[in-house]
PDB file of C-alpha atoms and ligand atoms in Angstrom:
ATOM      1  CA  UNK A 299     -33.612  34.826 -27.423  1.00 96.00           C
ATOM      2  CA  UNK A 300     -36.437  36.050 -25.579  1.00 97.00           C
ATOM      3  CA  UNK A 301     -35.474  35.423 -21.172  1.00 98.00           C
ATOM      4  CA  UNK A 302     -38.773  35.183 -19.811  1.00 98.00           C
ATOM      5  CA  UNK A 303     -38.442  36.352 -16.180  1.00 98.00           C
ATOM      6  CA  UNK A 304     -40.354  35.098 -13.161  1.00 98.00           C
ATOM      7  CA  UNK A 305     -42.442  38.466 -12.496  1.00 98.00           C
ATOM      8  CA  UNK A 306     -43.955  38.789 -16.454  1.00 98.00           C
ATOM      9  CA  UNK A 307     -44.763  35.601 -17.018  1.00 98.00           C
ATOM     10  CA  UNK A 308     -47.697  36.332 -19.346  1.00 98.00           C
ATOM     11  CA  UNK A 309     -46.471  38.852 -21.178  1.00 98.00           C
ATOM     12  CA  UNK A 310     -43.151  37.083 -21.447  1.00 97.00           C
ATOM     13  CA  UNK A 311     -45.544  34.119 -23.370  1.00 97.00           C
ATOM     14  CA  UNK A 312     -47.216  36.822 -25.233  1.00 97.00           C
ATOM     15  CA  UNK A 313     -44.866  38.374 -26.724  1.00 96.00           C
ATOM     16  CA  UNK A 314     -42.983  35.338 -27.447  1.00 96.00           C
ATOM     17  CA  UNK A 315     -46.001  33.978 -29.807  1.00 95.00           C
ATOM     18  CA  UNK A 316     -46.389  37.609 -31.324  1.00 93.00           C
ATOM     19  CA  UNK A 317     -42.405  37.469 -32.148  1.00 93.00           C
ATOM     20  CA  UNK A 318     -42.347  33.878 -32.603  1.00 93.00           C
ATOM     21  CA  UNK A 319     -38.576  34.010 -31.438  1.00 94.00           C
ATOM     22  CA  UNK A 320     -37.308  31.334 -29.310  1.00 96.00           C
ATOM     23  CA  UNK A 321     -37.213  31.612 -25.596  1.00 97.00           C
ATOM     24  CA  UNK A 322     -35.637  30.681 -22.111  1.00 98.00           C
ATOM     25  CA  UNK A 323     -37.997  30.651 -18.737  1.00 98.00           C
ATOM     26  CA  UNK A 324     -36.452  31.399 -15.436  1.00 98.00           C
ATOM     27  CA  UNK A 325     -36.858  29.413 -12.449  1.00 98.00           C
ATOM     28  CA  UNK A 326     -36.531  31.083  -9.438  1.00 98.00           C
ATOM     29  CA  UNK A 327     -37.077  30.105  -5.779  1.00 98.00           C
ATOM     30  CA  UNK A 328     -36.964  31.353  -1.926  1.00 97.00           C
ATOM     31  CA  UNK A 329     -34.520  29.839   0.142  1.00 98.00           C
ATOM     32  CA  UNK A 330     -35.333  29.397   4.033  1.00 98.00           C
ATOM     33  CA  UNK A 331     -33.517  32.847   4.945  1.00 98.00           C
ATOM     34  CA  UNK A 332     -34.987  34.594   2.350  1.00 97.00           C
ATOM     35  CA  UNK A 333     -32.157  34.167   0.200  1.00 98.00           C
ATOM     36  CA  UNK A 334     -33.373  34.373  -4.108  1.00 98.00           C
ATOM     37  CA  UNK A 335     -32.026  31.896  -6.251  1.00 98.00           C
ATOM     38  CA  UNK A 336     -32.479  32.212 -10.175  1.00 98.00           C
ATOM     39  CA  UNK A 337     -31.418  29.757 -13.101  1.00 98.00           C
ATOM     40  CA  UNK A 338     -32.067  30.066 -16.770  1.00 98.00           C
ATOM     41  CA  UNK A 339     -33.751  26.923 -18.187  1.00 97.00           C
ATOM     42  CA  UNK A 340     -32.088  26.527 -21.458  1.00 97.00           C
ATOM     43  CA  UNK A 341     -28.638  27.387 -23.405  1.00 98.00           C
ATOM     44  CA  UNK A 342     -28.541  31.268 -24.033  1.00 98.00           C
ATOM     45  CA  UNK A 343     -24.315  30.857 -25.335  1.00 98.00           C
ATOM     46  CA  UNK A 344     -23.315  32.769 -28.196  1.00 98.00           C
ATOM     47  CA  UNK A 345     -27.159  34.525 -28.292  1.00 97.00           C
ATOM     48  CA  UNK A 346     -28.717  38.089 -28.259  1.00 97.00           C
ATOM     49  CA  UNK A 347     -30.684  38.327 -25.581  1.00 97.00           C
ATOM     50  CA  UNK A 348     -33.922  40.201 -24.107  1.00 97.00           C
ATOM     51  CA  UNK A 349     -34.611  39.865 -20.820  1.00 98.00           C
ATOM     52  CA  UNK A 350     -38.332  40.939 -19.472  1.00 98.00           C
ATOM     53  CA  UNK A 351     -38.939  41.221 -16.199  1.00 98.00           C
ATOM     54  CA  UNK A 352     -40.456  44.098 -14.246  1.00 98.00           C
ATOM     55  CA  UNK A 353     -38.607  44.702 -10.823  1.00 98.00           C
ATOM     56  CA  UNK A 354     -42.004  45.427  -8.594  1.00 97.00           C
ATOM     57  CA  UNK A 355     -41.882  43.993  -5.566  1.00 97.00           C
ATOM     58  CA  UNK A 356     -39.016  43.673  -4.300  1.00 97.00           C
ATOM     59  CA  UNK A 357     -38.034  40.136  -5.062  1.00 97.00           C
ATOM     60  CA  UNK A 358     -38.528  40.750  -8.666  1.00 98.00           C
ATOM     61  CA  UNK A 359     -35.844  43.759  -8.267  1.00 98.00           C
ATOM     62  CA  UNK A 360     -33.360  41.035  -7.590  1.00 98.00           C
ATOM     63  CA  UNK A 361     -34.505  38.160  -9.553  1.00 98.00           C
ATOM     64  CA  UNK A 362     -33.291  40.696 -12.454  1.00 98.00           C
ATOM     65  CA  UNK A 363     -29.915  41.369 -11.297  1.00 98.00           C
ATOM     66  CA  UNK A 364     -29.606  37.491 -10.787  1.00 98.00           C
ATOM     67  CA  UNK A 365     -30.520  37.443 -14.707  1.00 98.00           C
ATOM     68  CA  UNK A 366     -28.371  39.826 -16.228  1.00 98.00           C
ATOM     69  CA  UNK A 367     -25.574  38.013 -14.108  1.00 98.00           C
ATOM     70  CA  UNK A 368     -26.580  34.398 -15.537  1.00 98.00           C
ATOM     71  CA  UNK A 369     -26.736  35.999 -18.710  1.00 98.00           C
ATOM     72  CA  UNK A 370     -23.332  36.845 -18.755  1.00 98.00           C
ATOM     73  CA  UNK A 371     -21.994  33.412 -17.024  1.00 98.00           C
ATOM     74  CA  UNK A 372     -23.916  31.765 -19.276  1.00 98.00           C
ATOM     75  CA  UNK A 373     -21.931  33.304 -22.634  1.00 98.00           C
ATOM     76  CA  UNK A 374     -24.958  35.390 -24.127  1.00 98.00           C
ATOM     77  CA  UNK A 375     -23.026  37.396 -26.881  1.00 98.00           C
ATOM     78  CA  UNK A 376     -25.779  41.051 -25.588  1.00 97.00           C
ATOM     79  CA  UNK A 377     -28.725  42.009 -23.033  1.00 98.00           C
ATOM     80  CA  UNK A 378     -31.708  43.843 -23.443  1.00 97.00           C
ATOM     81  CA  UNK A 379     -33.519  44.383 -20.745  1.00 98.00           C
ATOM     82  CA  UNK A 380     -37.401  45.282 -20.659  1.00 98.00           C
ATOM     83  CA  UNK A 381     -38.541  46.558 -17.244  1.00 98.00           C
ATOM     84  CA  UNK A 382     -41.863  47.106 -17.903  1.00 98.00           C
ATOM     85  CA  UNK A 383     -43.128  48.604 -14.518  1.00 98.00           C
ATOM     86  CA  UNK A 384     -39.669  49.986 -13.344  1.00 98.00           C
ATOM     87  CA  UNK A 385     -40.173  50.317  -8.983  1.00 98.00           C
ATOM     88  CA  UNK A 386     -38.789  53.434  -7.351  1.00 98.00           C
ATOM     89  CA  UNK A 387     -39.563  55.339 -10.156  1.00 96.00           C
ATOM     90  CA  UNK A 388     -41.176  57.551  -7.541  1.00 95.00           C
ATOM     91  CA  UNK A 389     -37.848  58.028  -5.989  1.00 97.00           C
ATOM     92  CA  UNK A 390     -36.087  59.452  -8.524  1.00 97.00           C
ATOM     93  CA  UNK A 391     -34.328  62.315  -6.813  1.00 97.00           C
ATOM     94  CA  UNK A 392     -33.370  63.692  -3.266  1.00 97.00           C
ATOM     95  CA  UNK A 393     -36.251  65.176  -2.054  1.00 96.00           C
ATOM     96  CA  UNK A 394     -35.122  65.942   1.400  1.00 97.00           C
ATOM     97  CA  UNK A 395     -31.204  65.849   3.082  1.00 98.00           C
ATOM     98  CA  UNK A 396     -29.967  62.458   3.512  1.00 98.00           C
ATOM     99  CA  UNK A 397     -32.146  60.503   0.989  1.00 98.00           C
ATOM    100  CA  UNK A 398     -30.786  58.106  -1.469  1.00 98.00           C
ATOM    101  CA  UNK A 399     -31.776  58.837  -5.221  1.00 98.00           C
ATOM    102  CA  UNK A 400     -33.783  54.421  -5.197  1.00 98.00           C
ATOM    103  CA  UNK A 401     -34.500  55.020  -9.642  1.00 98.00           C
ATOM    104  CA  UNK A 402     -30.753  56.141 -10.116  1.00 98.00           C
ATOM    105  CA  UNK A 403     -28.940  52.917  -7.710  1.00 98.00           C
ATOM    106  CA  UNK A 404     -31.298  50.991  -9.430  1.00 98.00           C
ATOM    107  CA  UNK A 405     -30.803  52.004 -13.446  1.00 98.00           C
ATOM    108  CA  UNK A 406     -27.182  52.433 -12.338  1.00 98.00           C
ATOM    109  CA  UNK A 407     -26.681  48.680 -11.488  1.00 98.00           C
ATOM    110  CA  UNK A 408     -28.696  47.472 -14.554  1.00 98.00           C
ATOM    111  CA  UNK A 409     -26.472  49.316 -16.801  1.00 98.00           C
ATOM    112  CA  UNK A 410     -23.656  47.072 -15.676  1.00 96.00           C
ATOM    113  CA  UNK A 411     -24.445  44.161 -17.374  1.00 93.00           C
ATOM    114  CA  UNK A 412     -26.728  45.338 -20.467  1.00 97.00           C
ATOM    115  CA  UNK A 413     -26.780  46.981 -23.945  1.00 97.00           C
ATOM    116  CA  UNK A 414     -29.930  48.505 -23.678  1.00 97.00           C
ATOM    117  CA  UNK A 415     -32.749  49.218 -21.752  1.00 98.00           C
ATOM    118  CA  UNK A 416     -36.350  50.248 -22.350  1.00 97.00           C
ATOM    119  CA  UNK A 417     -39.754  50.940 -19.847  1.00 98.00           C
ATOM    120  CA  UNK A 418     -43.322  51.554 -20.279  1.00 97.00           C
ATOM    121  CA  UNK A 419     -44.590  54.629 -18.777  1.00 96.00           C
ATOM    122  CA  UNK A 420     -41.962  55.629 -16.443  1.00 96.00           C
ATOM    123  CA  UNK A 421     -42.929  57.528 -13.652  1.00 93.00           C
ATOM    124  CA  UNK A 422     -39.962  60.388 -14.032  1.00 93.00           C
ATOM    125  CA  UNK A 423     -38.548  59.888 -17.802  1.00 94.00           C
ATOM    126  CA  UNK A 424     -35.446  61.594 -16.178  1.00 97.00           C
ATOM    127  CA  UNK A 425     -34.815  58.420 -15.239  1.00 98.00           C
ATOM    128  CA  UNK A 426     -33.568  57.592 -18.914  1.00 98.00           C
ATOM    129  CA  UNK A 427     -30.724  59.711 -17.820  1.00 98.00           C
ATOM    130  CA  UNK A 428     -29.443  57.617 -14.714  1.00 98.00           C
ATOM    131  CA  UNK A 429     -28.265  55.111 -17.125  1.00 98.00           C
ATOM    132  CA  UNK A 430     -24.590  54.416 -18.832  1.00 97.00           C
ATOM    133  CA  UNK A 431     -26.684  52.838 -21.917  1.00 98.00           C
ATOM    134  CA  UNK A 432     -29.291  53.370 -24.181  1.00 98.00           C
ATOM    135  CA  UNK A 433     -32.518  53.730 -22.431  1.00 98.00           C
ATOM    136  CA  UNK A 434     -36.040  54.407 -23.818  1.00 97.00           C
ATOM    137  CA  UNK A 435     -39.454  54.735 -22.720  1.00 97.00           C
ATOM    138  CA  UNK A 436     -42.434  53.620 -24.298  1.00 96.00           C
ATOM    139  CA  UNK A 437     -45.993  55.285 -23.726  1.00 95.00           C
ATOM    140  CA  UNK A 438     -49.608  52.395 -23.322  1.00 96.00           C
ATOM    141  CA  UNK A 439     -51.531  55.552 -23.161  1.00 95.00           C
ATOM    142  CA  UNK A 440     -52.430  54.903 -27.430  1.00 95.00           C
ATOM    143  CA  UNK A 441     -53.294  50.975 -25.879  1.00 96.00           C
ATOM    144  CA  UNK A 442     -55.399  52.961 -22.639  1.00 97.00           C
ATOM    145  CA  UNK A 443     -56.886  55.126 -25.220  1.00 97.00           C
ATOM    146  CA  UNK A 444     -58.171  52.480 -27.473  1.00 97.00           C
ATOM    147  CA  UNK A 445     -59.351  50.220 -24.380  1.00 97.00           C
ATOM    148  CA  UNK A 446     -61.261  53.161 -22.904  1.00 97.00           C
ATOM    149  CA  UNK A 447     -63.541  53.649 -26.190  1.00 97.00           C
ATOM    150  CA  UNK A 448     -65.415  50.406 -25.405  1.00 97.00           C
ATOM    151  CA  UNK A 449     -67.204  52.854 -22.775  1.00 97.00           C
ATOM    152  CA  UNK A 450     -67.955  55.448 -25.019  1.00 97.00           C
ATOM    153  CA  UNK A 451     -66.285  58.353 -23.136  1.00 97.00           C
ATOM    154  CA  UNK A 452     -67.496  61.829 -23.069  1.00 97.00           C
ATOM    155  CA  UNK A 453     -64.419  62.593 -21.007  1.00 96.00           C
ATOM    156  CA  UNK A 454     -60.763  61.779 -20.530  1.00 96.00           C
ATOM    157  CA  UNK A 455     -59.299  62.792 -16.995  1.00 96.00           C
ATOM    158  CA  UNK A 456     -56.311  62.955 -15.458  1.00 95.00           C
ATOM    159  CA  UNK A 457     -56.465  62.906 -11.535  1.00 93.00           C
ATOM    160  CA  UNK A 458     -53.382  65.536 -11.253  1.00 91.00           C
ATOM    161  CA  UNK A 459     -51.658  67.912 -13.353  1.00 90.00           C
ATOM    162  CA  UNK A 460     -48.059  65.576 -13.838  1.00 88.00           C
ATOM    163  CA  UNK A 461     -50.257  63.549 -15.733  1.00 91.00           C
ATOM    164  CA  UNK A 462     -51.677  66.280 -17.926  1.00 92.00           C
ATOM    165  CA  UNK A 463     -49.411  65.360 -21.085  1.00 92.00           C
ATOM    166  CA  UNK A 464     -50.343  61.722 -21.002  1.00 93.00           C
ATOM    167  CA  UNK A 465     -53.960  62.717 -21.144  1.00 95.00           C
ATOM    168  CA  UNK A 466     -53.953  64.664 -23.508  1.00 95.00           C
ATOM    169  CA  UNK A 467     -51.690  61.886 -25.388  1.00 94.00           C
ATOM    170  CA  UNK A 468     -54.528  59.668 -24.996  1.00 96.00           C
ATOM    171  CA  UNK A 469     -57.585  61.769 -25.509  1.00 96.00           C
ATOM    172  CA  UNK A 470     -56.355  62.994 -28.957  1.00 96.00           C
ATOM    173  CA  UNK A 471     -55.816  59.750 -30.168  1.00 95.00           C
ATOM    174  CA  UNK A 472     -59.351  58.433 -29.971  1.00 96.00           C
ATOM    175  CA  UNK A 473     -60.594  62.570 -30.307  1.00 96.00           C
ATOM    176  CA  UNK A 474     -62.431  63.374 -27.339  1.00 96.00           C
ATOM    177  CA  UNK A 475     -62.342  65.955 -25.245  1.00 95.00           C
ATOM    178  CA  UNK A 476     -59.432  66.148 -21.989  1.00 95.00           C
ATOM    179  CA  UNK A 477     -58.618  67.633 -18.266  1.00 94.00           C
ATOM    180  CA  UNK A 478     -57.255  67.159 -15.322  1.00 93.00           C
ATOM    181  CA  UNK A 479     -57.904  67.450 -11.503  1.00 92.00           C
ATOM    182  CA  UNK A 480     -55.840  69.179  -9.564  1.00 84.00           C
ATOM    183  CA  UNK A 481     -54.467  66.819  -6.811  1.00 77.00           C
ATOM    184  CA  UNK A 482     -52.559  67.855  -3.163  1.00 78.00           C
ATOM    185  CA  UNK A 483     -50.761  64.565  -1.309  1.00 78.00           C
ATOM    186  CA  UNK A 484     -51.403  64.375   2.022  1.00 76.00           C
ATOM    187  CA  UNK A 485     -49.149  61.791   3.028  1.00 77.00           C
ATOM    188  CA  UNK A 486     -48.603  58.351   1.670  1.00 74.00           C
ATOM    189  CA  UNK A 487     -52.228  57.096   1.873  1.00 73.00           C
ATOM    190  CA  UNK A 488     -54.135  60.100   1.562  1.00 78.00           C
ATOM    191  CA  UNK A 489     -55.049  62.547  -1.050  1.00 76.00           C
ATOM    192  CA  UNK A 490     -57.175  65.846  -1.645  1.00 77.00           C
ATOM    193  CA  UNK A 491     -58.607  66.550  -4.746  1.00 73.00           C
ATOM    194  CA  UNK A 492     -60.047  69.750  -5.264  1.00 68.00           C
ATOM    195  CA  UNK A 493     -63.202  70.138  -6.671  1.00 59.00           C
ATOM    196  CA  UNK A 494     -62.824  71.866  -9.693  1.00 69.00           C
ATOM    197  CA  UNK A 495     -65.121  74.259 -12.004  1.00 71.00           C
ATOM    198  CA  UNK A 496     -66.280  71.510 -14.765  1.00 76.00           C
ATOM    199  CA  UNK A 497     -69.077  70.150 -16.771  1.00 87.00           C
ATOM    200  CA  UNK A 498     -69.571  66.408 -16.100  1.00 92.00           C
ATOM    201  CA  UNK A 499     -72.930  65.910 -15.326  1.00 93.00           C
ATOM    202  CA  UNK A 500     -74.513  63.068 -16.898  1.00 96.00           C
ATOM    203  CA  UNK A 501     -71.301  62.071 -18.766  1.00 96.00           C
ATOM    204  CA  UNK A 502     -69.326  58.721 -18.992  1.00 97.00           C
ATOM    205  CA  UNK A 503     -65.471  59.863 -17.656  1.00 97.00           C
ATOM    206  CA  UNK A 504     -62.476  57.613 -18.050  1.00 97.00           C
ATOM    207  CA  UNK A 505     -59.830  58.720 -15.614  1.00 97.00           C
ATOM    208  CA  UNK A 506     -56.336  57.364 -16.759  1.00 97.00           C
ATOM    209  CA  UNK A 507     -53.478  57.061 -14.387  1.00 95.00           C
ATOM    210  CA  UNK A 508     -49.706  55.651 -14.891  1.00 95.00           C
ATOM    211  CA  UNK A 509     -49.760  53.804 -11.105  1.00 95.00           C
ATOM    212  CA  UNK A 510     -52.460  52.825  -9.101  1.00 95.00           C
ATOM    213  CA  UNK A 511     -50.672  52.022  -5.572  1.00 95.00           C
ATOM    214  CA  UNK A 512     -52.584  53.092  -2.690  1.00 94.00           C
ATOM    215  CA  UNK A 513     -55.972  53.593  -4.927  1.00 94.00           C
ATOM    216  CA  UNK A 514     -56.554  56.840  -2.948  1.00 92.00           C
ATOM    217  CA  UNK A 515     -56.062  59.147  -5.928  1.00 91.00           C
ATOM    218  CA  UNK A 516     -58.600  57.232  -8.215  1.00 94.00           C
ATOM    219  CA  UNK A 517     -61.125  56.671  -5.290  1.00 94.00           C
ATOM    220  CA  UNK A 518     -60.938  60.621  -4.068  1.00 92.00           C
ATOM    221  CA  UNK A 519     -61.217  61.792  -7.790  1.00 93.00           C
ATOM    222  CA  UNK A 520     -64.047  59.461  -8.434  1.00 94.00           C
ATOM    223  CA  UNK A 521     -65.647  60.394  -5.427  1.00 93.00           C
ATOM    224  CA  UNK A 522     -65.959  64.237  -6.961  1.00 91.00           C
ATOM    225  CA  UNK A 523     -67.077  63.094 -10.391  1.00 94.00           C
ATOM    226  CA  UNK A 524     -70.042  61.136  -8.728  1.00 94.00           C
ATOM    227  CA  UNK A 525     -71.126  64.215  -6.907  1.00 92.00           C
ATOM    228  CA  UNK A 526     -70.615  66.558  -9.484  1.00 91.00           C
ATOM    229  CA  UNK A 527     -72.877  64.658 -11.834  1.00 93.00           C
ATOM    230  CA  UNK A 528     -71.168  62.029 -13.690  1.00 96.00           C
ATOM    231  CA  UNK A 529     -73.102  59.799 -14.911  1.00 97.00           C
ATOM    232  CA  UNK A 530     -70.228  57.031 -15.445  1.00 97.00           C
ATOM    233  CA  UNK A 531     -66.917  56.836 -14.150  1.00 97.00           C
ATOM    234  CA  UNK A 532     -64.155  54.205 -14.918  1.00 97.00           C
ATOM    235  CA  UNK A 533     -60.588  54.293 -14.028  1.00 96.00           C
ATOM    236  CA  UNK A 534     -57.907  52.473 -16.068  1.00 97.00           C
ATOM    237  CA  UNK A 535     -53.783  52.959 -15.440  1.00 97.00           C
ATOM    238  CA  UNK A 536     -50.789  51.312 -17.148  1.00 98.00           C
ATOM    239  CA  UNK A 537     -49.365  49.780 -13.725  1.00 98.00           C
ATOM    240  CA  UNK A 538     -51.367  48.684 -11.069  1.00 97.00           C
ATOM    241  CA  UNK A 539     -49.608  47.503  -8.028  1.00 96.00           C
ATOM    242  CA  UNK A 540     -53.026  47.551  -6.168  1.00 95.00           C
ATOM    243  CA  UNK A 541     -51.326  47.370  -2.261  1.00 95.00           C
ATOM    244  CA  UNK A 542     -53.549  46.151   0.623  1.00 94.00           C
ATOM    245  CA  UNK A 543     -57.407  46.174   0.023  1.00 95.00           C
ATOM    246  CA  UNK A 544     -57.521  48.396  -3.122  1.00 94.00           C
ATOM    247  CA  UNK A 545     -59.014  46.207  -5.112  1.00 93.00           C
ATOM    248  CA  UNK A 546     -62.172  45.906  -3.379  1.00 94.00           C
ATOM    249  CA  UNK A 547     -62.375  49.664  -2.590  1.00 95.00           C
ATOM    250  CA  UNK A 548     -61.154  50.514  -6.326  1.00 94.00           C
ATOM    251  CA  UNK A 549     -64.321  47.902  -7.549  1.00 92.00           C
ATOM    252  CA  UNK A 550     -66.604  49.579  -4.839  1.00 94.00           C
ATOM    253  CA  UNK A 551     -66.030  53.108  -5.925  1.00 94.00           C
ATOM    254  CA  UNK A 552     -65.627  52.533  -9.965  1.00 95.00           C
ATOM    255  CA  UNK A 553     -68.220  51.226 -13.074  1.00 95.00           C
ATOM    256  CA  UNK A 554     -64.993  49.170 -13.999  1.00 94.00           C
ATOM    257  CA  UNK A 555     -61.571  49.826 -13.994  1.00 93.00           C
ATOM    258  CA  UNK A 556     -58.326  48.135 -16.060  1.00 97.00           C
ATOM    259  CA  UNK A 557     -55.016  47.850 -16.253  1.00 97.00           C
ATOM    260  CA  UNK A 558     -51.985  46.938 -18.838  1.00 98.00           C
ATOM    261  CA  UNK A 559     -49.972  43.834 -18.022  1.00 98.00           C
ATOM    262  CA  UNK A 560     -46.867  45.655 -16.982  1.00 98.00           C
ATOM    263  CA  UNK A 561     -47.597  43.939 -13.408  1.00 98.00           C
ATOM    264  CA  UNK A 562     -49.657  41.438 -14.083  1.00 98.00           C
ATOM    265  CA  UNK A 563     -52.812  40.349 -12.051  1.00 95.00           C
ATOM    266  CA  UNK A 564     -56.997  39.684 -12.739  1.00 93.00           C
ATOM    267  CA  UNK A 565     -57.172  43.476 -14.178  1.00 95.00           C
ATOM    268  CA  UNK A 566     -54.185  43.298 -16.573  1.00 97.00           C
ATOM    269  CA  UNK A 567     -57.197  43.771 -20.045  1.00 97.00           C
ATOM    270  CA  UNK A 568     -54.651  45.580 -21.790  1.00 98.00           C
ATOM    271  CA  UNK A 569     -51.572  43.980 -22.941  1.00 98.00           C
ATOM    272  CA  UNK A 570     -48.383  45.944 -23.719  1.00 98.00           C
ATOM    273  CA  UNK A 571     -47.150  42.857 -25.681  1.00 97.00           C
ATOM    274  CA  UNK A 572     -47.931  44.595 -28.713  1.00 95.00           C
ATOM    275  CA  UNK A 573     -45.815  47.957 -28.018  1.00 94.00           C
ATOM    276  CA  UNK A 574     -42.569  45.791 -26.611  1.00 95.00           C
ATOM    277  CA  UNK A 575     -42.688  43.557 -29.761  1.00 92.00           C
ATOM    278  CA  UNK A 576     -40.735  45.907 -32.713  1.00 81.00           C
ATOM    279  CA  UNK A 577     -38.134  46.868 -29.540  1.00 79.00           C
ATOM    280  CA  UNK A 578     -37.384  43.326 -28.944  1.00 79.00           C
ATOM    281  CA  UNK A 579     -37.059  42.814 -33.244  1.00 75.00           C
ATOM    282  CA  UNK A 580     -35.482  45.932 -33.726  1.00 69.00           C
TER     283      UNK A 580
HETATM  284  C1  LIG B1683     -48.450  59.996  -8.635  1.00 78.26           C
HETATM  285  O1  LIG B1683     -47.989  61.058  -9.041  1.00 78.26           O
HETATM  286  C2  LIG B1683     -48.864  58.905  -9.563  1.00 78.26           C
HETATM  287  O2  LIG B1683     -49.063  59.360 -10.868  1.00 78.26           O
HETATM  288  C3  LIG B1683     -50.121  58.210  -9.068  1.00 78.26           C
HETATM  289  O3  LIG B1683     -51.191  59.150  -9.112  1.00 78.26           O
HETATM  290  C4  LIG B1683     -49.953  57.709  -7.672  1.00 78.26           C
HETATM  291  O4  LIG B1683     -48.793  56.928  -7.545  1.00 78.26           O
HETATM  292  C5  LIG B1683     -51.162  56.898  -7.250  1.00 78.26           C
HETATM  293  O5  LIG B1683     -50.970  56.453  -5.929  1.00 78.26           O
HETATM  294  P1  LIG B1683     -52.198  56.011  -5.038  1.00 78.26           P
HETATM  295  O6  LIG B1683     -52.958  54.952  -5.801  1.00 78.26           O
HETATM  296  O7  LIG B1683     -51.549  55.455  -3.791  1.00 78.26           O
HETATM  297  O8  LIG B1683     -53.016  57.216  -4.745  1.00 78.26           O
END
């Protein structure tokens, strides 16, 4: 039984018709003080279930604890649970004195109630070890990879070096050439990217990213391809949480730009459906 949660609503559908297993939707609402309230519309007793649901923003975080709870209330003989943008990621150790560890609370209370537990493209996949069950992470880059040959690249980029091994993932599946930028945060808004000694002048470049929050690091790194030459630059990540005006500034600054469904909104052109289908089988 396929539990179709109130933040993947799309790919919940998608996936159902690719599986063609039966399903449960969740309604969820907002109470006056804020307060979430979640029900599962339909009998899950006695049934293996597979909850999807990615926990960005917040609300969504919750709505899935609410789940995994109903789940069990409800007499649902196991839980999977498919997070497929998994929030905090970025927190997912103490970086200074006095911080909490956000990806480890978080992958700590999921394990409570769940068998298993798989993401797309985590952030940190240290992460896999903060749970108490079997956790696994999947990689869109083949999906980016194959997306990003409609533009004929010359060029696959990464905008900093953690993202050097998903580039290269990427790149030699569709056999082009690869490289990265080398990248220095600021603070939370701002980026630097260095210019750096390479040959794109008159090229097409597809720069592929696992989050696009802020939209800094795509806009600063295409800002350097344009005046080093590049002919063509498009930008596509796996989750793109596009905060504040990003969008505009990320469709001012790029040829195009895409992401998967993992959050989904008018950019999701790639659909992880296919990738979350044999886990949800299996
Ligand atoms: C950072 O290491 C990530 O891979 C992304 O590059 C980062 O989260 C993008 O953030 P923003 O869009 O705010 O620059």
């Amino acid at each position: 039984m396929l539990v179709i949660g109130p933040a993947s609503p799309a790919l919940g559908r998608r996936i159902k018709k690719e599986t063609e297993i039966d399903s449960v939707e969740v309604k969820s609402k907002i109470f006056p003080d804020g307060e979430i309230y979640v029900k599962l519309d339909g009998d899950v007793s006695g049934k293996h279930c597979t909850i999807v649901q990615t926990t960005y923003p917040n609300r969504h975080l919750i709505e899935l604890f609410f789940i995994q709870d109903a789940l069990i209330e409800n007499g649902a003989r196991s839980i999977k649970v498919i997070v497929p943008y998994y929030s905090y990621s970025r927190q997912d150790k103490r970086f200074e004195k006095g911080e909490a560890i956000s990806a480890r609370a978080i992958a700590e209370h999921i394990s409570l109630h769940s068998d298993a537990f798989y993401s797309v493209d985590l952030h940190a996949t240290g992460i896999l070890d903060y749970f108490k069950i079997p956790s696994h992470n999947l990689s869109s880059m083949p999906l980016l990879a194959e997306h990003s040959e409609l533009y004929d690249p010359d060029l696959l980029l990464s905008p900093d070096e953690g993202g050097k091994d998903r580039i290269r993932m990427a790149a030699e599946d569709i056999d082009k050439p690869w490289d990265y930028l080398e990248k220095t945060r600021i603070d939370g808004k701002t980026v630097e990217v260095k210019p750096k000694r390479m040959d794109v002048e008159g090229m097409t470049v597809v720069i592929l990213d696992d989050i696009i929050s802020t939209g800094g690091t795509m806009i600063e790194a295409a800002s350097k391809l344009y005046e080093m030459g590049a002919d063509e630059v498009h930008a596509g990540c796996t989750h793109g949480l596009f905060v504040g005006d990003s969008l505009e500034r990320l469709k001012k600054s790029f040829d195009s730009f895409f992401c998967t469904d993992t959050i989904e909104c008018e950019q999701s052109e790639v659909s992880v459906a296919p990738l979350l289908k044999e886990k949800i089988l299996g």
